[in-house]
Coordinates of C-alpha atoms in Angstrom, one line a residue:
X1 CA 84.2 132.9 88.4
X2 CA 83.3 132.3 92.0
X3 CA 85.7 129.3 91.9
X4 CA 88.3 131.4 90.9
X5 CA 87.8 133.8 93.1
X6 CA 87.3 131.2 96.0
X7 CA 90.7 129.7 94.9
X8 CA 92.1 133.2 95.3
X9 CA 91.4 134.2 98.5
X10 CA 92.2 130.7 99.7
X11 CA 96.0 131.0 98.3
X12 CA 95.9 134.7 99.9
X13 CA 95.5 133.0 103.2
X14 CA 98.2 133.7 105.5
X15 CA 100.8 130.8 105.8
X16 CA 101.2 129.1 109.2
X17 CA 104.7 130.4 110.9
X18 CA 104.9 126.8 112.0
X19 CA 107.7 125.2 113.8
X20 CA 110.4 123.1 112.6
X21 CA 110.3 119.1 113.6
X22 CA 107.1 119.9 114.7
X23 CA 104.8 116.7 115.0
X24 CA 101.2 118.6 115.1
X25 CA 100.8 122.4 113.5
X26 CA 97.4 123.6 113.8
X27 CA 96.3 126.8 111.6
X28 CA 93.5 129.0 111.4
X29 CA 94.1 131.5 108.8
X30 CA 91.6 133.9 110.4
X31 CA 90.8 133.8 113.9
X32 CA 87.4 136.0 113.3
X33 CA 85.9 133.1 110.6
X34 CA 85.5 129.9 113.0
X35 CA 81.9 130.3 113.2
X36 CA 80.6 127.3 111.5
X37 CA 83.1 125.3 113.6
X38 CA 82.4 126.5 117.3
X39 CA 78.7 126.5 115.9
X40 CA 79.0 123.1 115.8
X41 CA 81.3 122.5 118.6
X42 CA 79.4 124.4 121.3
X43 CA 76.0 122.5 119.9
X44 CA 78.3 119.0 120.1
X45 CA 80.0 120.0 123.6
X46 CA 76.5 119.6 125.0
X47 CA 77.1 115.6 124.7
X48 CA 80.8 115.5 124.8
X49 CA 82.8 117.7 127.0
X50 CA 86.3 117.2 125.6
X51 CA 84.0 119.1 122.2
X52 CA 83.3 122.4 124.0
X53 CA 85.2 125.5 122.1
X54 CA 86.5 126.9 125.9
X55 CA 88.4 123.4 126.5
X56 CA 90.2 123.8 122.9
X57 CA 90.7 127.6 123.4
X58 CA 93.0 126.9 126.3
X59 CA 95.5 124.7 124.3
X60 CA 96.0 127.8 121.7
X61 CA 98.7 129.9 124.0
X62 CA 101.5 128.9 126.1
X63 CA 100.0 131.1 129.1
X64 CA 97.5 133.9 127.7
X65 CA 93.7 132.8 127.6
X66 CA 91.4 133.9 126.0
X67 CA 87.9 132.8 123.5
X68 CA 88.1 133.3 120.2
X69 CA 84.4 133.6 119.7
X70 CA 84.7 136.7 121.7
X71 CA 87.0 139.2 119.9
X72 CA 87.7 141.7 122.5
X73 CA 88.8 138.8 124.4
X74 CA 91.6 139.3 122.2
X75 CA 92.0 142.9 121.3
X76 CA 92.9 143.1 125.4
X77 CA 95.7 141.3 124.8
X78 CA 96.7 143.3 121.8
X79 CA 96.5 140.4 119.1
X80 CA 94.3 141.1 116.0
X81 CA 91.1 139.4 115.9
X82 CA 91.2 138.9 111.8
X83 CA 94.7 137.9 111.9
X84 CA 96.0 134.4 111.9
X85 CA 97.3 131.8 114.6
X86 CA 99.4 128.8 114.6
X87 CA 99.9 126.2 117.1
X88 CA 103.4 124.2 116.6
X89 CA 103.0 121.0 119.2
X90 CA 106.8 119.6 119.5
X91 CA 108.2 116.9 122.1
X92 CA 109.9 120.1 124.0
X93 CA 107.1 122.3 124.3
X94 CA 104.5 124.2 122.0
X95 CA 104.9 127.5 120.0
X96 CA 101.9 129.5 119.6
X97 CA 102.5 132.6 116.6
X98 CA 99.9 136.1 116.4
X99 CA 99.5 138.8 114.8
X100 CA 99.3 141.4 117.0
X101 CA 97.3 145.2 117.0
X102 CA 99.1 146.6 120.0
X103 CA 102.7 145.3 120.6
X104 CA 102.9 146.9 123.7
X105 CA 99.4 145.6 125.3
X106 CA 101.0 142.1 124.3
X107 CA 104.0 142.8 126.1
X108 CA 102.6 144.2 129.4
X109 CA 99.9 141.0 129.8
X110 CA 102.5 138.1 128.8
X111 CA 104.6 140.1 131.5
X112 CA 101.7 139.5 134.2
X113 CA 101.1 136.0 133.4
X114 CA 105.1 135.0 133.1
X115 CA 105.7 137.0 136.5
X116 CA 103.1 135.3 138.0
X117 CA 104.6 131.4 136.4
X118 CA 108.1 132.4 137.6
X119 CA 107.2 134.4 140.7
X120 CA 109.8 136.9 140.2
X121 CA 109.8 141.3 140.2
X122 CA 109.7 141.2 136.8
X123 CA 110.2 139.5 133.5
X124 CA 112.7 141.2 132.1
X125 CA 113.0 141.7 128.0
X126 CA 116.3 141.6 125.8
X127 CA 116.1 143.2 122.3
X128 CA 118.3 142.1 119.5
X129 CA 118.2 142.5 116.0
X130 CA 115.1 143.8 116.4
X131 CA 113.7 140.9 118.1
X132 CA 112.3 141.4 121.5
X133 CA 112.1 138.0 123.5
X134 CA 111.4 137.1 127.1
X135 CA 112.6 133.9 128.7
X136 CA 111.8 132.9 132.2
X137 CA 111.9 129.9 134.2
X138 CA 108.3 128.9 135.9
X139 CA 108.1 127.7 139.2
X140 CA 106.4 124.6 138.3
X141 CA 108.8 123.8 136.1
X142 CA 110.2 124.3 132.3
X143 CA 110.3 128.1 130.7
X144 CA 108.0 130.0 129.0
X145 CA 108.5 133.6 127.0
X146 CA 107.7 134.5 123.4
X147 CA 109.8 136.4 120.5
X148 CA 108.4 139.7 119.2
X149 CA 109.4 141.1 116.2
X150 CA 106.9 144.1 115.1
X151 CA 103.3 142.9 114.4
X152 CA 104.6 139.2 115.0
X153 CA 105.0 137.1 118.6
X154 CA 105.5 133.6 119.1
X155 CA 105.2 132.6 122.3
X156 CA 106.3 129.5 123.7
X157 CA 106.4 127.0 126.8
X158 CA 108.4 124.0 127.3
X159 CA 107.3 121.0 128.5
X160 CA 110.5 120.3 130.9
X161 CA 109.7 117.5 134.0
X162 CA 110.8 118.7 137.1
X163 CA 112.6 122.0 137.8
X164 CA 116.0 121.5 136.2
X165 CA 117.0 123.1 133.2
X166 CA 117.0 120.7 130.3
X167 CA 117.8 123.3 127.7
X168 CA 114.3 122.7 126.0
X169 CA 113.4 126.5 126.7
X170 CA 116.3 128.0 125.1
X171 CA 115.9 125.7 121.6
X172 CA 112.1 126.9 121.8
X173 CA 113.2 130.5 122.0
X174 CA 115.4 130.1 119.1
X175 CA 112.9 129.1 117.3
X176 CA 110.3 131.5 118.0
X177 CA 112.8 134.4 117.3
X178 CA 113.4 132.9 113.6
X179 CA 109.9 132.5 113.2
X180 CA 108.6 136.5 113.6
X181 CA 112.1 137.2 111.5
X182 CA 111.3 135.9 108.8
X183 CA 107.9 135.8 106.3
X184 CA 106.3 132.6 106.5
X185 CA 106.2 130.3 103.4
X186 CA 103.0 129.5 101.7
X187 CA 102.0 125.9 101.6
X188 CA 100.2 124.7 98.3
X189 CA 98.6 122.3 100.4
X190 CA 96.1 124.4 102.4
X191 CA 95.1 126.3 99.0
X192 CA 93.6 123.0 98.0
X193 CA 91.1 122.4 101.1
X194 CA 88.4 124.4 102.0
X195 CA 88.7 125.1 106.0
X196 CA 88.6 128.1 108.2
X197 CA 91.0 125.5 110.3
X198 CA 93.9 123.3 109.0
X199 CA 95.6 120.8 111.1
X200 CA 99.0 119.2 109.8
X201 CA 101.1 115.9 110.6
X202 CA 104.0 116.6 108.9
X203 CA 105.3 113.2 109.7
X204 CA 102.9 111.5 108.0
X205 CA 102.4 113.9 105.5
X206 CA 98.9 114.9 106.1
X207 CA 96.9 117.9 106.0
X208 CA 93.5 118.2 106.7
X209 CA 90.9 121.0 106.6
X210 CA 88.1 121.6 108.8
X211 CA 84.9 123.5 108.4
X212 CA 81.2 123.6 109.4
X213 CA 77.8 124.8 110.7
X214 CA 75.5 124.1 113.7
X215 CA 74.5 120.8 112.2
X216 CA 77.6 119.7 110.4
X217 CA 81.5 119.1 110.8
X218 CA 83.4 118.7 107.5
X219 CA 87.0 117.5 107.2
X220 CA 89.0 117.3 103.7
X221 CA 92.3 116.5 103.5
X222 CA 95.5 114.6 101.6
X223 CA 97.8 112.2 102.8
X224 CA 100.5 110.6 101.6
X225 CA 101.4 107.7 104.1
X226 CA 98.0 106.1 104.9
X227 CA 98.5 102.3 105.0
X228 CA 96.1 101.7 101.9
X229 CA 96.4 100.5 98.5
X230 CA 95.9 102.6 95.5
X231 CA 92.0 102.8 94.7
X232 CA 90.7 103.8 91.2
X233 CA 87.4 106.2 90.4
X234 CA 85.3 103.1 88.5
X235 CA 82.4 105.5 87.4
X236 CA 80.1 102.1 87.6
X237 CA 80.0 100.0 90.9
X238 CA 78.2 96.7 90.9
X239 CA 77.2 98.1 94.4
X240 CA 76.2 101.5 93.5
X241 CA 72.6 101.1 93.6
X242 CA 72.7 99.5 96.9
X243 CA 71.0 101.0 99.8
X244 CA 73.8 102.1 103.3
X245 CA 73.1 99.9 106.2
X246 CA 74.6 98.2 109.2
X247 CA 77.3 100.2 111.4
X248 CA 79.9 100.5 108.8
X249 CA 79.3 100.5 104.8
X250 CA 81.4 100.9 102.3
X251 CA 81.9 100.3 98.6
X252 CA 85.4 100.9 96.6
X253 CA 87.6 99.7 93.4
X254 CA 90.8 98.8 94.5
X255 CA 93.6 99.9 91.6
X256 CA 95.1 96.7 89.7
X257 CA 98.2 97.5 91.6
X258 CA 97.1 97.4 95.0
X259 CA 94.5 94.3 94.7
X260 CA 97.4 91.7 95.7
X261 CA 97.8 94.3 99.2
X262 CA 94.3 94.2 100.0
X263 CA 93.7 90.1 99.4
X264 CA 96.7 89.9 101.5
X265 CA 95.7 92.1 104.4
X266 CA 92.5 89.8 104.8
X267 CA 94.2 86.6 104.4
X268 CA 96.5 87.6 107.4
X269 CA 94.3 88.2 109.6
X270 CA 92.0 84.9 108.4
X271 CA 95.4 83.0 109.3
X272 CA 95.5 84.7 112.7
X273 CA 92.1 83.1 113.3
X274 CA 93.1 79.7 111.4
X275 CA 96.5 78.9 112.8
X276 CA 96.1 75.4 111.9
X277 CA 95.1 76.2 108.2
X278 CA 98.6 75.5 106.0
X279 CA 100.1 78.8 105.4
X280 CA 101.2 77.9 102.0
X281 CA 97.8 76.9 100.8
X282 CA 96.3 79.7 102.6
X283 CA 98.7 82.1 100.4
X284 CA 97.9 79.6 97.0
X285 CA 93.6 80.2 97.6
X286 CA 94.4 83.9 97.9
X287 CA 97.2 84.7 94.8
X288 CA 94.6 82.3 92.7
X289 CA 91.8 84.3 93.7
X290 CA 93.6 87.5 93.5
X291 CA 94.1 87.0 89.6
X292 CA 90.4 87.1 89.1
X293 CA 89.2 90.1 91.1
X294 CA 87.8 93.1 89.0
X295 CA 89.1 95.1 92.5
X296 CA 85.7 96.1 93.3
X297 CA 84.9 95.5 96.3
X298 CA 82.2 96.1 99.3
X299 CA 82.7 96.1 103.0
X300 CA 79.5 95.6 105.4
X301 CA 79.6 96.0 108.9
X302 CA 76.1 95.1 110.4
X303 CA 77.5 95.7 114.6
X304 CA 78.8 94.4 116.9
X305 CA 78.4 91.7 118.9
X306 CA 76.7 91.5 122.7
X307 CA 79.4 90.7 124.7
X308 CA 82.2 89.8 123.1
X309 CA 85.5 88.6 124.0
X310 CA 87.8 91.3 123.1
X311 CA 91.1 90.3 125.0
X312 CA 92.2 87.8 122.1
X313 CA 93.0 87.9 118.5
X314 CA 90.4 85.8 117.4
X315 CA 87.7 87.5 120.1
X316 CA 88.4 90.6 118.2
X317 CA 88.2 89.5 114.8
X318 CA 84.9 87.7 115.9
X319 CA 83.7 91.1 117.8
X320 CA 82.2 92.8 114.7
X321 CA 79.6 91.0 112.5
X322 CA 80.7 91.5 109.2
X323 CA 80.9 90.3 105.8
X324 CA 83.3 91.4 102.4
X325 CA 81.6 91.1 98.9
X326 CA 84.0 91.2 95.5
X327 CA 83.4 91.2 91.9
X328 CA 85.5 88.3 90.1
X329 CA 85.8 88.4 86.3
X330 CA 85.2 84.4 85.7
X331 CA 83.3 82.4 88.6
X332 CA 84.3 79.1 87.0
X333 CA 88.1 80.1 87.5
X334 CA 87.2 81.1 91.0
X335 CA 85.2 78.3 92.3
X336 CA 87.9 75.9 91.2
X337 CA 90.8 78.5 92.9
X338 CA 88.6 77.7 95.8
X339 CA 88.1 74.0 96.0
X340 CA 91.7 73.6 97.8
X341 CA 89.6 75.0 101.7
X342 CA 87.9 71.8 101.2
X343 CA 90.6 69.9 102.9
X344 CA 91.2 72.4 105.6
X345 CA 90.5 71.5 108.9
X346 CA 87.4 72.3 110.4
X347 CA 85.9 73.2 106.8
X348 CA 82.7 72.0 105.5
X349 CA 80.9 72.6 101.9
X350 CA 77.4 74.4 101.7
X351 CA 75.2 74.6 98.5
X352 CA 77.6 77.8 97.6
X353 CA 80.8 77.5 99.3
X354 CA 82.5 76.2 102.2
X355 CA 82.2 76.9 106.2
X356 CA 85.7 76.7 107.9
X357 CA 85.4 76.2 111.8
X358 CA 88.1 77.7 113.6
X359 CA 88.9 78.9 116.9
X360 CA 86.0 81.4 118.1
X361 CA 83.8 81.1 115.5
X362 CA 82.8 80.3 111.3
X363 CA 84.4 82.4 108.4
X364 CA 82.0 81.6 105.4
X365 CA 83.1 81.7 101.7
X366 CA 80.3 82.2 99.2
X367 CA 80.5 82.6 95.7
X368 CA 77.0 83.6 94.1
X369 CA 77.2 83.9 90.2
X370 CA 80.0 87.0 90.1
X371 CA 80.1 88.3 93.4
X372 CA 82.8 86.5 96.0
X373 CA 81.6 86.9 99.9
X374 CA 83.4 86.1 102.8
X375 CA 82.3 86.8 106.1
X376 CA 82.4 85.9 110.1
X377 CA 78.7 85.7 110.6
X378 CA 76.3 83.8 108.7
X379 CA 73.3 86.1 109.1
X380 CA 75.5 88.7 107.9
X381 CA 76.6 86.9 105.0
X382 CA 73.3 85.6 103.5
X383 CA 72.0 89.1 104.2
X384 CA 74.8 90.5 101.8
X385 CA 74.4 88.2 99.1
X386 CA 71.0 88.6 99.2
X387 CA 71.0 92.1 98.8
X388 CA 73.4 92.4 95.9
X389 CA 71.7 94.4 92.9
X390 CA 71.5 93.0 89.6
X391 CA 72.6 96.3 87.7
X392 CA 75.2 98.5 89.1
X393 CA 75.4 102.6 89.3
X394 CA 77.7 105.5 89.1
X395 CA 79.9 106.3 91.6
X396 CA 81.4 109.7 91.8
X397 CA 84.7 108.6 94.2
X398 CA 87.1 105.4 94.8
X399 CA 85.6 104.6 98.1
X400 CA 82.7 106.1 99.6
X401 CA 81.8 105.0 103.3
X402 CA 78.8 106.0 105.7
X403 CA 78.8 105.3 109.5
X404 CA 75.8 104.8 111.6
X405 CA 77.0 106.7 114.8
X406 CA 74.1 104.9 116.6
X407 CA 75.8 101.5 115.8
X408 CA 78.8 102.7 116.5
X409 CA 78.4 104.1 119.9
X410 CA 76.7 100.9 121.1
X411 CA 79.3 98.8 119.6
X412 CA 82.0 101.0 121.7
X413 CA 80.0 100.6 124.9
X414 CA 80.9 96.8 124.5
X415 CA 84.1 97.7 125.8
X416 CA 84.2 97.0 129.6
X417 CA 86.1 98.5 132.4
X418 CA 88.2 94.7 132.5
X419 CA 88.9 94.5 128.8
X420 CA 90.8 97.6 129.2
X421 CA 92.7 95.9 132.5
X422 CA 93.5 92.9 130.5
X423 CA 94.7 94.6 127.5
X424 CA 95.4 98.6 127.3
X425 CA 95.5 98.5 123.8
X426 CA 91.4 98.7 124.3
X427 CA 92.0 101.6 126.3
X428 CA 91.4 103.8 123.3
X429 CA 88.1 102.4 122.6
X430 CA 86.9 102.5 126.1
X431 CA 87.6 106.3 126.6
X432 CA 86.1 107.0 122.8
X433 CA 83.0 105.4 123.8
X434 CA 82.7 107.2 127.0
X435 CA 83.8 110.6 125.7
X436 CA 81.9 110.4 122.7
X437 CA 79.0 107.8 122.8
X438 CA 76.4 110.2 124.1
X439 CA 77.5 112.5 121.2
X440 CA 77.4 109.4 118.7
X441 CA 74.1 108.1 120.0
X442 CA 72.4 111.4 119.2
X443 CA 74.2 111.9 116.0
X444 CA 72.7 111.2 112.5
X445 CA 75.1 109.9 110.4
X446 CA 78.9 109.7 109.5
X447 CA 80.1 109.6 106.0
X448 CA 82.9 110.1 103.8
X449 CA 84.7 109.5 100.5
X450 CA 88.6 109.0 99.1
X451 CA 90.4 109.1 95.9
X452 CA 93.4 108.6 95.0
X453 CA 96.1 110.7 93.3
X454 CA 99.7 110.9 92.1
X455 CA 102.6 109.7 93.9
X456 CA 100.9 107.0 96.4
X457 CA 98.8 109.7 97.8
X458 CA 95.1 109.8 99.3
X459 CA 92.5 112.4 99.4
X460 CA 89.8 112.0 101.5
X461 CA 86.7 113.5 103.0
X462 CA 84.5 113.1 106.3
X463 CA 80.9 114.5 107.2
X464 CA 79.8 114.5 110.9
X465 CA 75.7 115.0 110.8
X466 CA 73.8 115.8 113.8
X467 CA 70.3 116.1 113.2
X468 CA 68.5 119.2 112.4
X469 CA 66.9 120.0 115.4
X470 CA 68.5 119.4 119.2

């Protein structure tokens, strides 16, 4: 019963009045029911600015401001404190959609703020078929205004460079005046998640739902384009029993279908590292291989590396100190698929495998009764096989992952200042790990599961844990 009525009041929710072509929507059903989220936020800010609540509040109107933890905040601007908002991001501009208590409140504090953006008398309304819009040109450049349509505004801005009219303004009023004339459409989608927030990429056909408390920060979502193979709920896991360690862990059973996808995502990037290896040979180890894989498979990051050479391909793949483990159906088969490295340059045979030397460092191949390893660090590797479990366990998901945000955060402060001049592709990394590494550092854990379902598509689940007590 509580499911039921859970499921209810979810699919009561009102439906985002979210823009057309828009390439970010973010929704929150009720703006009164983000206190687990802020809760979390505000205790997160504390470590990571870009985290507070009041630097996320600004981004939810065009030009009105105000704090959603606070509703009278809101009530002065005449918008309902229990009703919805939706945030539209487009290349124009954004579109920003309320509910509002008192119409004409709204009207006479956009009118203060768009005066004061346009430094004009007055911004002056137009009513037609029963929509009331505003449209004004700011002195900084682009317009700003909103559509009003009874309880319903949608306020808008453009993002137009410089102070000539590119017509971006007029498309974003249009489409803020359909949007309060006409009744949202529900979206199955957000029924599914729990979340007090939602945020959708409708380009890549994902949704995701957000949630938490003063200790925790839970996303769920589904995806249709994530550039993985198919996965399959096992229920037993030769790694199930195994303990989480090391910066990154994670355990999976690749689908039958997509096993050739993920042998052939790690044989690329071995080639990148092994130019000199023969491509066709490379391609013959992995297909023979790949006909003897079970698809589960396990993934162990133990860090990363003091120092490492980030500005080239093999730097990076040599950065983290990692190793892959994968259940094969008939070691005989395999060890014979893998006598062809033996003639590749720079390999050498060990008691259970082969070494290959290659530009900026060793990949190891190990092949331990039926568990397949290949890593880049030894220590790593010998660590992995030595911790695989003779009897395997019940795994509720596909893939289930946990993050050490410790690891993680010093790994990201391996990211210098220069690596970034050398290569702005790092520049991502570098500004995560100074936005977010004091956060990380005093974090407890990360972790995380995905399935997945019908038509290609992923579902998928991340906890952010910060310890009990400040």
């Amino acid at each position: 019963m509580i499911s039921l009525a859970l499921a209810a009041s979810l699919a009561a929710a009102p439906a985002p009045r979210a823009a057309t072509s828009a390439e970010t929507v973010v929704h929150i059903p009720r703006t009164d029911a983000l206190q687990g989220v802020t809760a979390f936020l505000d205790r997160a800010g504390q470590s990571a600015a870009l985290l507070r609540p009041v630097v996320w509040y600004a981004e939810l109107h065009p030009f009105l401001s105000f704090d959603l933890s606070q509703p009278a905040t809101l009530t002065r601007l005449g918008i309902d404190p229990t009703g919805p908002l939706t945030v539209s991001l487009r290349g124009g501009g954004r579109i920003s959609c309320t509910r509002l208590t008192d119409p004409k409140v709204f009207q006479q504090k956009a009118a203060e703020m768009l005066v004061t953006a346009s430094g004009k008398a007055e911004a002056t309304p137009t009513t037609s078929g029963g929509v009331t819009t505003v449209n004004v040109l700011r002195e900084s450049g682009g317009r700003a205004g909103y559509a009003l349509k009874g309880q319903e505004a949608c306020a808008f801005s453009s993002a137009s460079g410089g102070f000539v009219d590119d017509g971006q303004g007029q498309v974003l009023l249009k489409e803020a005046s359909r949007l309060v004339s006409k009744a949202p459409k529900s979206d199955a989608r957000l029924a599914q998640l729990p979340g007090s927030v939602y945020v959708l990429l409708p380009g890549r056909g994902m949704v995701v739902g957000v949630d938490g408390s003063a200790t925790e920060l839970r996303l769920e979502g589904t995806a249709t384009q994530l550039p993985l193979p198919p996965f399959q709920a096992s229920g037993t896991s030769p790694y199930g029993a195994m303990k989480p360690e090391g910066l990154l862990f994670s355990r999976a059973r690749v689908a039958p279908a997509g096993v050739s996808q993920a042998v052939g995502s790690v044989t690329a990037s071995i080639q990148q590292v092994c130019p000199s290896c023969p491509p066709a040979q490379v391609a013959s180890v992995a297909r023979a291989v790949a006909e003897h894989l079970t698809g589960h498979v396990l993934m162990v990051v133990d860090g990363v590396r003091s120092r490492p050479n980030l500005r080239t391909l093999e730097g990076r793949f040599f950065a983290p100190r990692q190793a892959f483990a994968a259940e094969v159906t008939d070691a005989a088969a395999v060890k014979s698929a893998l006598a062809p490295l033996a003639k590749f340059p720079g390999a050498k045979a060990t008691e259970d495998g082969y070494a290959l030397d290659v530009k900026g460092g060793t990949l190891f191949v190990r092949l331990k009764g039926r568990q397949l390893v290949v890593g880049n660090d030894e220590a790593v590797s010998r660590s992995l096989l030595a911790a695989l479990p003779q009897a395997g366990a019940k795994l509720p998901h596909a893939v289930e992952y946990t993050v050490d945000p410790k690891r993680l955060a010093s790994g990201l402060n391996q990211v210098s200042l220069m690596d970034v001049v050398a290569d702005k592709q790092l520049a991502g990394l570098f500004a995560m790990g100074l936005e977010l590494g004091p956060l990380l550092s005093r974090s407890e854990r990360i972790s995380g599961w995905l399935d997945s379902t019908t038509g290609g598509a992923h579902r998928f689940s991340t906890t952010w844990t910060l310890p009990a007590t400040p």
